[in-house]
JSON list of C-alpha atoms in Angstrom, two decimals:
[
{"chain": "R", "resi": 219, "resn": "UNK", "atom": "CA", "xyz": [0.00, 0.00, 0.00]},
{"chain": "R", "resi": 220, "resn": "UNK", "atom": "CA", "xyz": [1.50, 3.52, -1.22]},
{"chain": "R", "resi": 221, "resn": "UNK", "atom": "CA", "xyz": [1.46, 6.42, 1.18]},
{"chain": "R", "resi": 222, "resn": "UNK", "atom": "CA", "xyz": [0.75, 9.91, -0.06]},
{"chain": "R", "resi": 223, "resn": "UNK", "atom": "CA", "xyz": [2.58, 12.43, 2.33]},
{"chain": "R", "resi": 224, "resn": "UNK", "atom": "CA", "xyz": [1.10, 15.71, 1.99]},
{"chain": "R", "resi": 225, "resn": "UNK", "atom": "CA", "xyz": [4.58, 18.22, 2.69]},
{"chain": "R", "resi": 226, "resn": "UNK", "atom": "CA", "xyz": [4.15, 21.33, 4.57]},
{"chain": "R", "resi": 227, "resn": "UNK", "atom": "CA", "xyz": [5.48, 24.24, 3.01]},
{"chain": "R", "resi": 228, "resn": "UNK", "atom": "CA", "xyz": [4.35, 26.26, 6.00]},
{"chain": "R", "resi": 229, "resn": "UNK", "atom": "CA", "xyz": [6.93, 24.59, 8.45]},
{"chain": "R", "resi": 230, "resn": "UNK", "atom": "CA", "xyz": [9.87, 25.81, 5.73]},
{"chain": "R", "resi": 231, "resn": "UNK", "atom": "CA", "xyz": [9.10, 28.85, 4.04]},
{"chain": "R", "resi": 232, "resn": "UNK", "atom": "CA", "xyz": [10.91, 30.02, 1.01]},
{"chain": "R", "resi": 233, "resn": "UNK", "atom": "CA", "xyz": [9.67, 25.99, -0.40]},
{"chain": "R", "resi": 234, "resn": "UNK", "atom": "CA", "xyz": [6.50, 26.54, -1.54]},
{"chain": "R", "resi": 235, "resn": "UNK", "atom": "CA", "xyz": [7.18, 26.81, -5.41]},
{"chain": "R", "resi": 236, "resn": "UNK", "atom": "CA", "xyz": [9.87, 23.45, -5.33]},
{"chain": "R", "resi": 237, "resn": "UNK", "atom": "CA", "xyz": [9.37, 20.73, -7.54]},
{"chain": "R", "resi": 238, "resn": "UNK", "atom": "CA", "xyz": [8.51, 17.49, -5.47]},
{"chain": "R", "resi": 239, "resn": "UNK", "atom": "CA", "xyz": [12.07, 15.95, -6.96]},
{"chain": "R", "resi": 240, "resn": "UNK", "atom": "CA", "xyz": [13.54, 19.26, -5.67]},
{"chain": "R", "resi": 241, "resn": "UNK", "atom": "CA", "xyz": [11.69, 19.61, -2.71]},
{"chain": "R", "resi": 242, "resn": "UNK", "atom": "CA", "xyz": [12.96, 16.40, -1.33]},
{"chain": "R", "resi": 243, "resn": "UNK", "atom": "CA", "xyz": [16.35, 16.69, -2.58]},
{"chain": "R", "resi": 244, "resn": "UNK", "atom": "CA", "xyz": [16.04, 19.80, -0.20]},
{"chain": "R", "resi": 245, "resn": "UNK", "atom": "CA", "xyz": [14.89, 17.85, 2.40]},
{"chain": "R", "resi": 246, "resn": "UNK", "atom": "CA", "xyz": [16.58, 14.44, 2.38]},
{"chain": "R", "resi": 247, "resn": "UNK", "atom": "CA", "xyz": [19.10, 16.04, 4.56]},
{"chain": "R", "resi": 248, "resn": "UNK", "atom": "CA", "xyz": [18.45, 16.71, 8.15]},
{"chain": "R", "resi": 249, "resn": "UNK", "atom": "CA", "xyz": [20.87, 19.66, 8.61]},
{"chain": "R", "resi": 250, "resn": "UNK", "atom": "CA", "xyz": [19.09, 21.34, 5.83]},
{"chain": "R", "resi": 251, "resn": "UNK", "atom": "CA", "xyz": [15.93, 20.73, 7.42]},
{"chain": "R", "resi": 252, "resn": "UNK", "atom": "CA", "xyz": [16.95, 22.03, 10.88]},
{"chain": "R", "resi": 253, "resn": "UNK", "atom": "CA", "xyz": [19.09, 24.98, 9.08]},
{"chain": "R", "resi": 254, "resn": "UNK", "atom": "CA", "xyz": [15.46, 25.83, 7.53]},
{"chain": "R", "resi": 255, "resn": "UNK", "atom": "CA", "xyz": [14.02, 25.83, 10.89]},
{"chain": "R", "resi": 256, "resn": "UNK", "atom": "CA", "xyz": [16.56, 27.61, 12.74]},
{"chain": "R", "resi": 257, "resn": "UNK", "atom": "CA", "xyz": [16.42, 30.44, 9.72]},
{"chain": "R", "resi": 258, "resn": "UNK", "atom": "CA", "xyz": [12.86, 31.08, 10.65]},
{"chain": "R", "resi": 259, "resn": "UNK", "atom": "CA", "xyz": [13.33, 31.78, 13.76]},
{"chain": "R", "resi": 260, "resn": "UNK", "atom": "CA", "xyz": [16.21, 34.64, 13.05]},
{"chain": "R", "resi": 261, "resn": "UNK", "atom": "CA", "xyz": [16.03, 37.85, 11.06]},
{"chain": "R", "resi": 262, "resn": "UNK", "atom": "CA", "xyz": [17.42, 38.83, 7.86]},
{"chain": "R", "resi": 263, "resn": "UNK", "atom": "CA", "xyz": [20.46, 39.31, 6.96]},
{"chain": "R", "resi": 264, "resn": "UNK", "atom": "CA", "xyz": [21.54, 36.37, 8.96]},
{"chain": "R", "resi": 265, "resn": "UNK", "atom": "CA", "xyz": [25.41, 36.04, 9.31]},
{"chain": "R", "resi": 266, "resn": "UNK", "atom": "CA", "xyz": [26.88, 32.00, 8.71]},
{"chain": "R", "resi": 267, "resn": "UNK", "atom": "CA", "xyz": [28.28, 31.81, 12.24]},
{"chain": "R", "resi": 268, "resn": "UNK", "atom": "CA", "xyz": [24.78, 32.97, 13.91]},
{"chain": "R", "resi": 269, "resn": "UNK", "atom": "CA", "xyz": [22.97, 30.25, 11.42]},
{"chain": "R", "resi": 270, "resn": "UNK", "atom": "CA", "xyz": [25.57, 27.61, 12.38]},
{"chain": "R", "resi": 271, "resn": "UNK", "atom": "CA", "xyz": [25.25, 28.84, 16.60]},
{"chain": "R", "resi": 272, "resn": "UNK", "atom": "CA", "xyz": [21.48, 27.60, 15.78]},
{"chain": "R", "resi": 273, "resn": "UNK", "atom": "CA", "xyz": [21.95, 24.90, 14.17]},
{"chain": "R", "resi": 274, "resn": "UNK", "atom": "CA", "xyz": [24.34, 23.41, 16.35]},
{"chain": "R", "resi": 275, "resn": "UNK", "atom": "CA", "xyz": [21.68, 24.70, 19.65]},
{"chain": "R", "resi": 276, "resn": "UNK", "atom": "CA", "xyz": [18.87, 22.67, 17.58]},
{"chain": "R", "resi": 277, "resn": "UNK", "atom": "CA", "xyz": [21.17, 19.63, 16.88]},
{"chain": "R", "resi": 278, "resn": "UNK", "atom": "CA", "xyz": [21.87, 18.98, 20.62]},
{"chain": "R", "resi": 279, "resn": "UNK", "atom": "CA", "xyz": [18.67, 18.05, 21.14]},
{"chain": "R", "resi": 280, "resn": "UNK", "atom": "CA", "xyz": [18.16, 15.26, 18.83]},
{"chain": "R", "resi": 281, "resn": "UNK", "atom": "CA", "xyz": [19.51, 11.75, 19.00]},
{"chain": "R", "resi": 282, "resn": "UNK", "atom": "CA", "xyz": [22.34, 10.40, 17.15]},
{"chain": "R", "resi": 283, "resn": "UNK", "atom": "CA", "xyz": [24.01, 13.56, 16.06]},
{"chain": "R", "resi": 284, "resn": "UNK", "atom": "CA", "xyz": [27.75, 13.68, 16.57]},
{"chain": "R", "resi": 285, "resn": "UNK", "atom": "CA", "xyz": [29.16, 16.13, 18.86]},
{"chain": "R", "resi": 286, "resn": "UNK", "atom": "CA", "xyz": [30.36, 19.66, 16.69]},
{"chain": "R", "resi": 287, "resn": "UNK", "atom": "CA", "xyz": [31.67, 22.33, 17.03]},
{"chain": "R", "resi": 288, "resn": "UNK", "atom": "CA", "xyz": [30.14, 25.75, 15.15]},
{"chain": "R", "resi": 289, "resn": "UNK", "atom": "CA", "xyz": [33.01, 26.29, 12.90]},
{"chain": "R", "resi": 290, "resn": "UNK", "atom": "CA", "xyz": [32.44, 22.70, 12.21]},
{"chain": "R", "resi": 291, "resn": "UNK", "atom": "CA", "xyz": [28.81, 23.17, 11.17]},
{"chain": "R", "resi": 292, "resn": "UNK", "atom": "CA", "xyz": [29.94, 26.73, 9.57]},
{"chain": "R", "resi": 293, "resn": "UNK", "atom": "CA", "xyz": [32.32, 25.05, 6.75]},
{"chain": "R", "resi": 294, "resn": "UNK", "atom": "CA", "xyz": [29.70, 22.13, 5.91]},
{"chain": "R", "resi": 295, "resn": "UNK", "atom": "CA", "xyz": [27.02, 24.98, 6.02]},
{"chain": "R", "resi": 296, "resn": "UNK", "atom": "CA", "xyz": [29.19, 27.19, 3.69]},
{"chain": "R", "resi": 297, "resn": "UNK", "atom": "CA", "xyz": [30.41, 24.43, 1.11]},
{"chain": "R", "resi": 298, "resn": "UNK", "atom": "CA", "xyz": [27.49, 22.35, 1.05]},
{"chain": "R", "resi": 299, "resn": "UNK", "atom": "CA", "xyz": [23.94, 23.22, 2.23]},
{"chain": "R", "resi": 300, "resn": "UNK", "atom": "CA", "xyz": [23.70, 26.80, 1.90]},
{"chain": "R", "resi": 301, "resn": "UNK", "atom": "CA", "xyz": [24.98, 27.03, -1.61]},
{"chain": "R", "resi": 302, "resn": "UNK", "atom": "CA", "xyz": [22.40, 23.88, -2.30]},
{"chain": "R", "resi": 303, "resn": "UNK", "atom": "CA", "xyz": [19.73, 26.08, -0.61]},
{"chain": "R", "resi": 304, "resn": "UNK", "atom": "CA", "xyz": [20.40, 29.12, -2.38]},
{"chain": "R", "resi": 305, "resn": "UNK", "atom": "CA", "xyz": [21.04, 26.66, -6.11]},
{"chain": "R", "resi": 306, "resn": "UNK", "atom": "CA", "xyz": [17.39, 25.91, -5.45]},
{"chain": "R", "resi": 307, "resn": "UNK", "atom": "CA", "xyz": [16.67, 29.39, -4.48]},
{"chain": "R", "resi": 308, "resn": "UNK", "atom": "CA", "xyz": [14.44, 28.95, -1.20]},
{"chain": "R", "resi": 309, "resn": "UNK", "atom": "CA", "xyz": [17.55, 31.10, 0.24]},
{"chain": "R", "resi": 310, "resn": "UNK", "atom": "CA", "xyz": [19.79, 34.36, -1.24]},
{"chain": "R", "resi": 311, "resn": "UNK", "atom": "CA", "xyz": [23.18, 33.07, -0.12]},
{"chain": "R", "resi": 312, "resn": "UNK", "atom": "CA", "xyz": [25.87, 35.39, -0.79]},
{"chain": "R", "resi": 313, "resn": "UNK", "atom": "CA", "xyz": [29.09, 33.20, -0.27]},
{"chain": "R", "resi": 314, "resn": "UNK", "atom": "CA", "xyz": [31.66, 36.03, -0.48]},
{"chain": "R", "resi": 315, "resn": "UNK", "atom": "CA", "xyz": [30.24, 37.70, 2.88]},
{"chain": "R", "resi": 316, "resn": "UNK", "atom": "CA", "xyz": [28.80, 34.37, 4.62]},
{"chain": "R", "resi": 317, "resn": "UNK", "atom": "CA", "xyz": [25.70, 35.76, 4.69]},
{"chain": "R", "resi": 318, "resn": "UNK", "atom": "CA", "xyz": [21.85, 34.48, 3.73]},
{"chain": "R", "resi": 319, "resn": "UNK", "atom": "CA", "xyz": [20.59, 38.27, 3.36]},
{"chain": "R", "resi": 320, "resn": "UNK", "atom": "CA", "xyz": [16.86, 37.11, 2.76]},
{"chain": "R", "resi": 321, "resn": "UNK", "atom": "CA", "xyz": [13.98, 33.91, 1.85]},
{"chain": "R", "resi": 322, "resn": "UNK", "atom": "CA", "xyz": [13.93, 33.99, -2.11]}
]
């Protein structure tokens, strides 16, 4: 039996207009999902080691997450998920001043 599951664009804003394909290529990851939640909470512009401080804050909570550090989370945010976010343009990532200065 197949399983229809309805995703909720309200929880991650700036996802609304994904594909599905891209919309969970988004959201296969788990520190892209909790980097989209931790972005909603903070305002605009946003520098990368305030987004990483909350993502690391959020990731101490849940299970099975590896102890890091926020210059840990900082680099993996800055070579992989935020340019991913912004290539899919639910964020405007500027890499040269590690900053997400809005939701596109």
């Amino acid at each position: 039996m197949s399983q229809t599951q309805q995703r909720n664009s309200e929880t991650y804003v700036g996802v609304e207009s994904l594909s599905e394909d891209d919309y969970h290529r988004l959201m296969a990851v788990r520190r892209r999902r909790t980097t989209l939640a931790a972005l909603a909470e903070l305002r605009f512009p946003i520098d990368l080691d305030d987004i990483a401080a909350a993502v690391v804050k959020r990731e101490k909570d849940m299970p099975d997450i590896e102890e890091t550090s926020i210059d840990q989370v900082a680099m993996k945010l800055h070579h992989i998920h935020l340019p991913k976010m912004d290539s899919l343009c639910v964020i405007d990532y500027d890499p040269d001043t590690n900053r997400v200065v809005a939701w596109s």
